[in-house]
Amino acid sequence: MRLLVLGPTGVVGGDVVREALQDARFSRVMAISRRPLSNAHPRLETLLHADFRDFSDLRSRFSDVNVAICALGMAWPQAESEAQYRAVTNEYVLALAGTLDAANPDARFCFVSGHGASATSRQTWARIKAETEDALRDIFRSRLLVFRPGYIFPVHGRQNRYWGDTAMRPFLPFRPLLRRYITDSVTVARALLHAALGAPITSPAGNSEIEAAATAYVSSRVLEVSA
């Protein structure tokens, strides 16, 4: 399985790369980044790319990609403007999606959206996320899987401090009671990889579906190692 990851320096994307490199079922992990990654692994290939509005010069590299995981994004409070949020969570995502589909019409796409994404929401970020989901469906149709996690606790930390982590920390001990709203980066990464391997998952997947997929992924990896 040849995997493409957009957003490998982020909270979820970083854990996607870490987990995938521990799973021999992924023969190659190709990560697109503006800067080098700290990971070093013979199955990891980092494509340094500056302009996320245009991936056309990478098209030939995408021809044999089986599945892409798009974990690129930012929290709405971190955005300097609506234009910046839209660029990161919509324009960059669709630029990659269009290039990947043109390079390989059989490639699948896993997109990390957000809990509450809706075209009718009063919240701007939720409408933009829903708009991105719809545009991706037009491109990939049944080859698209959408994930809508709630708050994602960064298991391995976060490069840039986010006040939301401090605000949510008191609720983490109550996570079993708040599963609909709270998850973590490793759980989401494992669910994404389970889907990338072709496991059937409800789309859009909320926290309960994400947790179930992550559990199934861990079991499948144990079985793979034991085989």
XYZ file of C-alpha atoms in Angstrom:
227
model
C 0.000 0.000 0.000
C 1.438 3.357 -1.066
C 0.256 6.201 1.181
C 0.344 9.962 0.603
C 0.060 12.288 3.617
C -0.695 15.999 3.508
C -0.151 17.793 6.803
C 2.602 15.524 8.236
C 3.890 18.197 10.623
C 0.507 18.657 12.283
C -0.971 16.908 15.305
C -2.893 14.219 13.393
C -0.666 14.048 10.327
C 2.416 13.536 12.441
C 0.825 10.559 14.174
C -0.383 9.172 10.849
C 3.240 9.089 9.673
C 4.507 7.602 12.960
C 1.896 4.845 12.997
C 2.203 4.040 9.287
C 5.957 3.609 9.542
C 5.362 0.939 12.202
C 3.033 -0.954 9.873
C 4.714 -2.977 7.135
C 1.470 -3.058 5.160
C 2.365 0.457 4.029
C 5.193 -0.166 1.601
C 5.811 3.553 1.137
C 4.782 6.662 3.029
C 5.071 9.836 0.969
C 4.709 13.045 2.984
C 4.256 16.491 1.468
C 5.746 19.247 3.595
C 7.213 22.718 3.343
C 10.071 21.696 5.616
C 12.025 18.498 6.338
C 10.516 16.038 8.812
C 12.325 14.821 11.919
C 11.364 11.235 11.045
C 13.967 9.104 9.296
C 12.867 5.780 7.851
C 13.646 3.817 4.684
C 9.940 3.696 3.780
C 9.411 7.441 4.273
C 9.811 9.865 1.386
C 9.384 13.570 2.085
C 8.402 15.767 -0.836
C 9.408 19.334 -0.016
C 6.899 21.632 -1.666
C 6.434 25.362 -1.208
C 3.199 26.273 -3.022
C 0.215 24.393 -1.611
C -2.097 26.085 -4.096
C -0.513 24.133 -6.947
C 0.719 20.532 -6.817
C 0.880 20.018 -10.576
C 4.661 19.594 -10.588
C 4.209 16.553 -8.312
C 1.608 14.891 -10.504
C 3.976 12.244 -11.862
C 4.870 11.261 -8.291
C 1.223 10.562 -7.497
C 0.566 8.067 -10.281
C 1.051 4.994 -8.103
C -0.421 6.364 -4.848
C -3.176 4.078 -3.555
C -4.638 6.388 -0.933
C -4.104 9.875 0.442
C -4.747 11.059 3.972
C -5.353 14.779 4.236
C -4.771 15.958 7.800
C -3.974 19.522 6.826
C -5.857 22.116 8.807
C -5.920 24.631 11.605
C -8.199 25.554 14.483
C -10.520 28.444 13.686
C -9.238 30.548 16.636
C -5.701 30.202 15.290
C -6.576 31.695 11.905
C -5.616 35.304 11.291
C -8.587 35.728 8.969
C -11.368 33.838 7.216
C -9.288 34.008 4.032
C -6.374 32.242 5.710
C -8.628 29.542 7.159
C -10.257 28.978 3.785
C -6.883 28.774 2.040
C -5.572 26.098 4.398
C -8.698 23.991 4.881
C -10.278 24.349 1.455
C -8.058 25.673 -1.327
C -4.927 23.680 -0.459
C -6.948 20.505 0.082
C -8.752 20.786 -3.243
C -5.525 21.608 -5.070
C -4.029 18.333 -3.875
C -7.224 16.384 -4.510
C -7.501 17.562 -8.110
C -3.892 16.721 -8.888
C -4.104 13.291 -7.255
C -7.297 12.388 -9.096
C -5.787 13.464 -12.417
C -2.674 11.389 -11.726
C -4.550 8.285 -10.564
C -8.350 8.065 -11.001
C -8.398 4.998 -8.725
C -6.773 6.680 -5.732
C -8.825 6.995 -2.561
C -8.932 10.021 -0.259
C -9.386 10.262 3.522
C -10.204 13.768 4.724
C -10.068 15.032 8.304
C -12.956 17.467 8.619
C -14.488 18.428 11.967
C -17.369 17.693 14.310
C -20.208 20.036 13.425
C -19.299 20.598 9.784
C -22.487 21.725 8.063
C -23.473 23.941 5.155
C -26.212 25.475 7.306
C -24.114 26.118 10.407
C -23.899 29.601 11.874
C -20.171 29.061 12.314
C -17.994 30.064 9.386
C -15.428 27.294 9.915
C -18.162 24.627 9.861
C -19.567 25.938 6.583
C -16.104 25.994 4.989
C -15.432 22.425 6.127
C -18.764 21.287 4.689
C -18.006 23.086 1.432
C -14.686 21.255 1.227
C -16.375 17.909 1.908
C -18.880 18.520 -0.893
C -16.172 19.506 -3.362
C -14.175 16.391 -2.491
C -17.261 14.208 -3.045
C -17.601 15.682 -6.506
C -14.020 14.611 -7.226
C -13.748 11.219 -5.533
C -17.375 10.115 -5.026
C -17.286 6.646 -3.413
C -13.493 6.876 -3.084
C -13.843 9.555 -0.374
C -14.008 8.922 3.363
C -14.713 11.874 5.651
C -13.750 11.961 9.332
C -15.378 14.443 11.714
C -13.549 14.222 15.034
C -14.306 16.463 17.974
C -11.537 18.084 19.999
C -8.283 16.211 19.304
C -5.861 15.979 22.226
C -2.251 16.088 20.891
C -0.667 12.905 22.287
C 2.817 13.873 21.101
C 2.418 17.573 21.711
C 1.871 20.448 19.326
C 4.476 22.550 17.531
C 2.560 25.774 18.163
C 0.840 26.376 21.488
C -2.960 26.361 21.339
C -5.052 27.770 24.179
C -7.737 25.180 23.465
C -5.480 22.454 24.886
C -5.343 24.266 28.214
C -9.086 24.845 28.202
C -9.840 21.187 27.444
C -7.313 19.598 29.804
C -9.667 19.574 32.846
C -12.179 17.546 30.811
C -9.744 14.807 29.744
C -10.322 12.627 32.853
C -14.006 12.551 31.854
C -13.273 11.492 28.287
C -15.166 8.162 28.631
C -18.296 10.227 29.285
C -17.486 12.782 26.584
C -16.462 10.474 23.748
C -18.698 12.311 21.335
C -16.666 15.478 21.805
C -13.121 14.438 22.787
C -10.620 12.149 21.082
C -6.843 12.124 20.613
C -4.384 12.298 17.748
C -3.253 8.660 17.885
C -6.830 7.376 17.850
C -7.694 9.509 14.825
C -4.472 8.498 13.045
C -5.161 4.805 13.569
C -8.730 5.167 12.321
C -7.471 6.934 9.201
C -4.953 4.180 8.526
C -7.625 1.509 9.006
C -9.688 3.248 6.344
C -6.628 3.682 4.140
C -6.149 -0.077 4.178
C -9.643 -0.505 2.764
C -11.677 -1.301 5.866
C -15.357 -0.338 5.591
C -16.100 2.742 7.686
C -19.178 4.935 7.885
C -18.608 8.288 6.190
C -18.748 10.826 7.637
C -17.260 9.157 10.699
C -17.804 10.768 14.079
C -15.901 10.055 17.269
C -17.646 6.743 17.976
C -16.869 5.408 14.487
C -13.327 6.745 14.753
C -12.732 4.985 18.066
C -14.127 1.706 16.739
C -11.952 1.929 13.625
C -8.851 2.683 15.698
C -9.495 -0.359 17.899
C -9.992 -2.543 14.830
C -6.795 -1.189 13.317
C -4.733 -2.130 16.362
C -6.202 -5.649 16.263
C -5.477 -6.003 12.548
C -1.870 -4.890 13.049
C -1.370 -7.467 15.791
C -2.786 -10.163 13.533
C -0.552 -9.039 10.686
C 2.552 -9.260 12.871
C 1.491 -12.683 14.150
C 0.799 -14.074 10.675
